[in-house]
PDB file of C-alpha atoms in Angstrom:
ATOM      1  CA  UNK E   1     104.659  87.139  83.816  1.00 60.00           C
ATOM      2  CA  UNK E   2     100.931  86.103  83.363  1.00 69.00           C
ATOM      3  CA  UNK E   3     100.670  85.264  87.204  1.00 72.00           C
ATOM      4  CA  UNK E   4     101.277  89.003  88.009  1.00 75.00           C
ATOM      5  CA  UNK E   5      98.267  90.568  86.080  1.00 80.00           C
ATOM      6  CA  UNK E   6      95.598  88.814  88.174  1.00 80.00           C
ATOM      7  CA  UNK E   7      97.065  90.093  91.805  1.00 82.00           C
ATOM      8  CA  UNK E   8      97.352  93.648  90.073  1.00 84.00           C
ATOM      9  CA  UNK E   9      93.857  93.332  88.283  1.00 84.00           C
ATOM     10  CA  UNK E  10      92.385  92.559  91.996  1.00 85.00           C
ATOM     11  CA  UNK E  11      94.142  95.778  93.196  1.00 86.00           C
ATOM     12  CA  UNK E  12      92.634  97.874  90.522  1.00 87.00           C
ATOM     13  CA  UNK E  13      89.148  95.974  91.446  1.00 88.00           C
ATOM     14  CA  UNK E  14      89.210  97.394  95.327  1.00 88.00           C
ATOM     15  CA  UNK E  15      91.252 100.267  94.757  1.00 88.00           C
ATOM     16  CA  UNK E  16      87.174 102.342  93.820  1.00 88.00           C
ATOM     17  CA  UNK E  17      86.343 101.007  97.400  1.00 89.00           C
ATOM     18  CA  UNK E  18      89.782 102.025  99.180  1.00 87.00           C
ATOM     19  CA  UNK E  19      89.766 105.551  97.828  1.00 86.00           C
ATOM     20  CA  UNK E  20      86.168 106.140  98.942  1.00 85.00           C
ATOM     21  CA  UNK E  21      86.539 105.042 102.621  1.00 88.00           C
ATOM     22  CA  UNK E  22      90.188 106.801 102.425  1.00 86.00           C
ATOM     23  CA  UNK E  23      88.577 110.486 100.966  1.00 85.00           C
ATOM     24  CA  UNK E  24      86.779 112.247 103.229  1.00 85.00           C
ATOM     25  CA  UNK E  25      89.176 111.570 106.478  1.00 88.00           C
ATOM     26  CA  UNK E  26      92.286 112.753 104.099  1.00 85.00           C
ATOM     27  CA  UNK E  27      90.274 116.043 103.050  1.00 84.00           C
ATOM     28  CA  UNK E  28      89.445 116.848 106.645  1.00 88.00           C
ATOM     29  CA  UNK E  29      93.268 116.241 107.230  1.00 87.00           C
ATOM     30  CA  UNK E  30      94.035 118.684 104.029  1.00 85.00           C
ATOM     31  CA  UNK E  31      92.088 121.246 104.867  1.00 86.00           C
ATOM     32  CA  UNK E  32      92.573 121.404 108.622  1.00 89.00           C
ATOM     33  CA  UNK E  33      96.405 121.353 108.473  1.00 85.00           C
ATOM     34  CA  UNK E  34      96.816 123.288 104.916  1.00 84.00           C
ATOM     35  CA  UNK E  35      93.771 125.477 104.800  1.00 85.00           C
ATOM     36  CA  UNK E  36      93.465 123.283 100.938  1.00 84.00           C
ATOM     37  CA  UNK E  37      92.687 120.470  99.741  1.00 82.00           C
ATOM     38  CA  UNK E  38      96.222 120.654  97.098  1.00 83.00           C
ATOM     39  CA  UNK E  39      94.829 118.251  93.434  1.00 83.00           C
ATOM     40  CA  UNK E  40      98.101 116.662  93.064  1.00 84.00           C
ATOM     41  CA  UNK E  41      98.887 116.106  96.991  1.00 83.00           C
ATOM     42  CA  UNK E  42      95.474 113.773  96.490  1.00 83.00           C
ATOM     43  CA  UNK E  43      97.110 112.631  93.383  1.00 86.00           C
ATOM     44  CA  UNK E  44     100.265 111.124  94.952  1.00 87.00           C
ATOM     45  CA  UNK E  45      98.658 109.674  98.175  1.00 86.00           C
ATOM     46  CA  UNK E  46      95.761 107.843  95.659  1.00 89.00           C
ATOM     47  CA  UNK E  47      99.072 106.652  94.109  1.00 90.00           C
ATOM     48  CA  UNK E  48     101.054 105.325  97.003  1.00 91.00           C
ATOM     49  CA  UNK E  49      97.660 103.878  98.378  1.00 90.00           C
ATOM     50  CA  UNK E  50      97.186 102.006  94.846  1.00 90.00           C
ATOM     51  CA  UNK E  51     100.859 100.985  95.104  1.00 93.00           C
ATOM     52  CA  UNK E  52     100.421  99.048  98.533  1.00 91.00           C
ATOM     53  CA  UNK E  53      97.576  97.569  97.628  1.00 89.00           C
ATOM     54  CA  UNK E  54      99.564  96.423  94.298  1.00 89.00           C
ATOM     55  CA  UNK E  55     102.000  94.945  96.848  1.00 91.00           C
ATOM     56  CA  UNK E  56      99.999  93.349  99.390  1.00 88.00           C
ATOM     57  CA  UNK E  57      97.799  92.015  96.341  1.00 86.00           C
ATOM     58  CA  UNK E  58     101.314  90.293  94.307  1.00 85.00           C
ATOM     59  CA  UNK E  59     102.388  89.284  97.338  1.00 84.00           C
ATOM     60  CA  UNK E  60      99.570  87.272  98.840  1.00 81.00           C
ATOM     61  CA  UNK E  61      96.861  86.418  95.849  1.00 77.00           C
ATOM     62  CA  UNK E  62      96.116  84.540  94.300  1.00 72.00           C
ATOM     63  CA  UNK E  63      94.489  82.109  97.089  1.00 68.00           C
ATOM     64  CA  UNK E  64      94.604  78.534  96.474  1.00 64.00           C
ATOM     65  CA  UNK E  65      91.326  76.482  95.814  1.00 62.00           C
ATOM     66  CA  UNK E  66      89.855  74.179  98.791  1.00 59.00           C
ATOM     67  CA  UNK E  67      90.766  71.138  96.685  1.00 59.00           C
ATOM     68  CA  UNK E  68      93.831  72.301  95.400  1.00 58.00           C
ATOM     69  CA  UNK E  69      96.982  69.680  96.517  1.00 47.00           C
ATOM     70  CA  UNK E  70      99.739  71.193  97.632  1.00 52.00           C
ATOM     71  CA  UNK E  71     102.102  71.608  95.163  1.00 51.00           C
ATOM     72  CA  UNK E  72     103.835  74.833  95.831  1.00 51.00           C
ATOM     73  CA  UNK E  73     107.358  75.198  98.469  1.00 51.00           C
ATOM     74  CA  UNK E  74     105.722  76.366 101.464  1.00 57.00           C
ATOM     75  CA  UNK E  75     107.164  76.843 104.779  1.00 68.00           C
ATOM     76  CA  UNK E  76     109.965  79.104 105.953  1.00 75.00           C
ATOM     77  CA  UNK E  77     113.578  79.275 104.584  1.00 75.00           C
ATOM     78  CA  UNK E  78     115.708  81.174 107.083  1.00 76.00           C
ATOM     79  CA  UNK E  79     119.116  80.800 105.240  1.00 79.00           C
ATOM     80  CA  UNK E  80     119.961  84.125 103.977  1.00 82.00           C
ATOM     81  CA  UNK E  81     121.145  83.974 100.314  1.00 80.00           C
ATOM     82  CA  UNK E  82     120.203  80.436  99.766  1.00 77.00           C
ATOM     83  CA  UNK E  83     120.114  80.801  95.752  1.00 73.00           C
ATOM     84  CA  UNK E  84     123.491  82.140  95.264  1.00 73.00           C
ATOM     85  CA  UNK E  85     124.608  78.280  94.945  1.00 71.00           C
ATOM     86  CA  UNK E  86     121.446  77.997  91.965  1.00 69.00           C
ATOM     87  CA  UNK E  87     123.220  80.820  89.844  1.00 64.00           C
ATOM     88  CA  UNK E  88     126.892  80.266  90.584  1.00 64.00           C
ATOM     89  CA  UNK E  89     126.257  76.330  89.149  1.00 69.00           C
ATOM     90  CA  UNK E  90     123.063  77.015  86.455  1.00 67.00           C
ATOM     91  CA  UNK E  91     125.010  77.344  83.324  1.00 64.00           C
ATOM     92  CA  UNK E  92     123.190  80.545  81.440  1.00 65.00           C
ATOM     93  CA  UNK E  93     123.591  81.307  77.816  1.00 68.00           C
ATOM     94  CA  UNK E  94     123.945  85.004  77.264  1.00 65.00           C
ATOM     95  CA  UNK E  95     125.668  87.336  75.338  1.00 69.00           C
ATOM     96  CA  UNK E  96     125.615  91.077  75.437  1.00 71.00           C
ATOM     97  CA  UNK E  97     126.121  91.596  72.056  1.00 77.00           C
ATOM     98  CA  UNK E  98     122.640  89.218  71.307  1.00 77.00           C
ATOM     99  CA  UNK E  99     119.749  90.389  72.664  1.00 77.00           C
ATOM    100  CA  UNK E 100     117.485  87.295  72.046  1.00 72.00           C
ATOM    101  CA  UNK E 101     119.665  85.727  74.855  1.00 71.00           C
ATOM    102  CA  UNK E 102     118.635  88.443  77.924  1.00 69.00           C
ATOM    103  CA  UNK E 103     115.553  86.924  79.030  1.00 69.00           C
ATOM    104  CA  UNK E 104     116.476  83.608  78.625  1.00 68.00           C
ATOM    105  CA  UNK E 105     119.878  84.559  81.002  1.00 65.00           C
ATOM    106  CA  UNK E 106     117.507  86.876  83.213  1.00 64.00           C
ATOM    107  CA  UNK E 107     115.015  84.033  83.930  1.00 66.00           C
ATOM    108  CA  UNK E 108     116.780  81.383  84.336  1.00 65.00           C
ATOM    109  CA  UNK E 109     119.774  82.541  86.599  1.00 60.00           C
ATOM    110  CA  UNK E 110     118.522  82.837  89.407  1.00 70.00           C
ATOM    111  CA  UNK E 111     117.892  86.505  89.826  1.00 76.00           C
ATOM    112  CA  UNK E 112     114.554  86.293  88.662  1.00 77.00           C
ATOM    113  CA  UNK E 113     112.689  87.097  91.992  1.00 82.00           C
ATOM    114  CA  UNK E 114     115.817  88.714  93.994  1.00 86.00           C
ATOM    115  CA  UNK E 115     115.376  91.321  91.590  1.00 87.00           C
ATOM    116  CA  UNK E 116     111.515  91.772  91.163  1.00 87.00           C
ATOM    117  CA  UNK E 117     111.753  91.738  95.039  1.00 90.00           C
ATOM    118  CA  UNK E 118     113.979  94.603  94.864  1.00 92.00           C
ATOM    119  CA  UNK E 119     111.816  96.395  92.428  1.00 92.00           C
ATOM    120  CA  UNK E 120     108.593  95.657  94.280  1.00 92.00           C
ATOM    121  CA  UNK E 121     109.421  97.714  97.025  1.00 94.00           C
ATOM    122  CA  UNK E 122     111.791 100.856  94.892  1.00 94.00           C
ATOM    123  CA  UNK E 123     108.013 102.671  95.138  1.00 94.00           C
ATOM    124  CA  UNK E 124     107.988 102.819  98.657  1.00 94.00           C
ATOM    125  CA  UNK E 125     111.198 103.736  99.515  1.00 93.00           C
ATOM    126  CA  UNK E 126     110.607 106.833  97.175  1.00 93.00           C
ATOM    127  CA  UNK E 127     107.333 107.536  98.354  1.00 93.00           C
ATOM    128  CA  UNK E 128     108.528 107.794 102.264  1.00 93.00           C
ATOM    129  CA  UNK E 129     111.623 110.016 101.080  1.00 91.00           C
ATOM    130  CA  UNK E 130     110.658 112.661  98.801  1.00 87.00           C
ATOM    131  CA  UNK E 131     106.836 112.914  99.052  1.00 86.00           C
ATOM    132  CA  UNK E 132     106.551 111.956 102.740  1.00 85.00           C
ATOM    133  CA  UNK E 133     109.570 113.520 103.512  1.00 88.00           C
ATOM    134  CA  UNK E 134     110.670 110.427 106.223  1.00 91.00           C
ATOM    135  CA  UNK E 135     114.622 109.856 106.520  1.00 92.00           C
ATOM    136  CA  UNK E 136     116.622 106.822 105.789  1.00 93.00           C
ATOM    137  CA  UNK E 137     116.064 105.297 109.164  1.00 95.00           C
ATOM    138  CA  UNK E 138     112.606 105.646 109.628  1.00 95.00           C
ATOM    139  CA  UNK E 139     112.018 104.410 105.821  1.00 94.00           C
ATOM    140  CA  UNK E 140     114.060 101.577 105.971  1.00 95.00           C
ATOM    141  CA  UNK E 141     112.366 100.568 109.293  1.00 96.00           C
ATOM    142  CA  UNK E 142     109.313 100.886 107.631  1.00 95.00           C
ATOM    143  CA  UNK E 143     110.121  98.607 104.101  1.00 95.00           C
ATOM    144  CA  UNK E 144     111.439  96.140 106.815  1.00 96.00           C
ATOM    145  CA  UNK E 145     108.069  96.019 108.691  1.00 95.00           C
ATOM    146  CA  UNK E 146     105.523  95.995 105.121  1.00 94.00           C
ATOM    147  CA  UNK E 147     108.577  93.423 104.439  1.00 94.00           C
ATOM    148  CA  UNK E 148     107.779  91.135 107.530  1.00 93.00           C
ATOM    149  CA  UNK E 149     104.274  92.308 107.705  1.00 92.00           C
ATOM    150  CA  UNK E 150     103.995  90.513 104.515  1.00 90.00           C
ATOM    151  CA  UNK E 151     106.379  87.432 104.947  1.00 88.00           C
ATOM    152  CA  UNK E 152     104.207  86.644 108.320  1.00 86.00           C
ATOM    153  CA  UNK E 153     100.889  86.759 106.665  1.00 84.00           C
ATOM    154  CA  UNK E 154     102.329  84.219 103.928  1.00 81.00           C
ATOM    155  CA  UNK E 155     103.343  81.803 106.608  1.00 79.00           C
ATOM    156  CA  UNK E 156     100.581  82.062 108.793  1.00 77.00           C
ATOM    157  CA  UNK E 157      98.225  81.356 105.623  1.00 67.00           C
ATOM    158  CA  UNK E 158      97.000  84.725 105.425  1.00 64.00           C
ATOM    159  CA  UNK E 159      96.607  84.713 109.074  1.00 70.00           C
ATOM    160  CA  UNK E 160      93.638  81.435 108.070  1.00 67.00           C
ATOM    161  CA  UNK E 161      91.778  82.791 105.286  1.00 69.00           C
ATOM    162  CA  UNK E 162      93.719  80.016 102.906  1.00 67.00           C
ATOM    163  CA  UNK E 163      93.256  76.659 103.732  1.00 66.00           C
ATOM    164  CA  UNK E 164      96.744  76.090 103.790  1.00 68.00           C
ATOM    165  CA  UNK E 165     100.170  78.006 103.821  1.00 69.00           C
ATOM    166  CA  UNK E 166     100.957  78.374  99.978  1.00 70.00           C
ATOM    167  CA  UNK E 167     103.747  80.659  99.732  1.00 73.00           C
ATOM    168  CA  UNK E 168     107.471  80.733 101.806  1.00 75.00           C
ATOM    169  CA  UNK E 169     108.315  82.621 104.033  1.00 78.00           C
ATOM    170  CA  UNK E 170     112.182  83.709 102.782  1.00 82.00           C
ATOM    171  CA  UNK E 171     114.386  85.689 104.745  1.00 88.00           C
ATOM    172  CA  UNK E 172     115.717  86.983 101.488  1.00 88.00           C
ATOM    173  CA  UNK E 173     112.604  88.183 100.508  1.00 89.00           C
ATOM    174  CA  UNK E 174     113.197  90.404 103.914  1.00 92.00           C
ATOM    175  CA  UNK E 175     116.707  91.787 102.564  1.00 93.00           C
ATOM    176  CA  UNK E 176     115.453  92.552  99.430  1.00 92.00           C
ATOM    177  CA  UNK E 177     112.509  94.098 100.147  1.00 94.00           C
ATOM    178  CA  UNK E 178     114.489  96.398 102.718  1.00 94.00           C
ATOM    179  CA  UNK E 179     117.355  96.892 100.064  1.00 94.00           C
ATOM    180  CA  UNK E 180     114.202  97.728  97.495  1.00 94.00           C
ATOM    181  CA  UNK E 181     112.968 100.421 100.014  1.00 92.00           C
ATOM    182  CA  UNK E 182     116.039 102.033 101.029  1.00 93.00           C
ATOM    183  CA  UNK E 183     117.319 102.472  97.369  1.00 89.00           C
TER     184      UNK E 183
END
């Protein structure tokens, strides 16, 4: 769990910057279309701003070093539900009546990053439906765009900043993304 806090870290680091270039357009916008600038309208879009950048951040950083060797998967895996096989034939000790066995169970089955995929992206599919008010088409469209938006950057390197793809591109990351978002 230690190689989430530095992507998240870096998000609170250039969130400052983000919410200064972001707040004098979105008052303008308040007070031109509400006659107000509403304290807890600001609230939520600071939030949902802080959230993608939370996303974009885990999903891309931390960049490898220049003399880093390639050690990670890279590439693109286009089989959709590829680690189904993993869990099905990992035997997992776990028993609901012993709690000292959930992690163990939840981290090594399998569903590890299905499920933190799914989670990622719960925010935004609540954020486009009740504060945004967008419907179930136009927010799923949207969690499957941020979903590709973000899948593309990883193959492409982050579009050449990195020296090197590092992460894969996974067509499951696309489903559950786009599951996490229209939950």
């Amino acid at each position: 769990m230690e190689r989430y806090v530095e992507p998240i870290l870096s998000a609170l680091l250039f969130f400052p910057v983000a919410a200064g270039l972001f707040t004098l357009p979105y008052v303008i916008y308040c007070y031109r279309k509400y006659g107000s600038v509403l304290p807890m309208r600001v609230v939520c879009v600071y939030a949902f701003i802080f959230y993608l950048m939370c996303v974009y951040c885990l999903a891309i950083l931390p960049f490898p070093g220049p003399d880093t060797v390639i050690t990670q998967r890279s590439g693109v895996n286009l089989i959709p539900f590829s680690y189904v096989p993993e869990i099905l034939t990992k035997p997992v000790t776990f028993s609901l009546g012993d709690p000292s066995t959930w992690g163990s169970a939840f981290f090594a089955s399998g569903l590890y990053e299905p499920i933190l995929n799914i989670l990622m992206f719960l925010p935004l599919g609540v954020f486009l439906r009740y504060y945004f008010g967008w419907g179930k088409r136009r927010t799923v469209l949207c969690a499957f765009g941020l979903s590709l938006f973000l899948e593309v950057t990883q193959l492409t390197a982050t579009y050449g900043l990195a020296p090197f793809p590092y992460r894969l591109a996974d067509v499951n990351d696309l489903i559950h993304n786009t599951l996490g978002g229209f939950l």
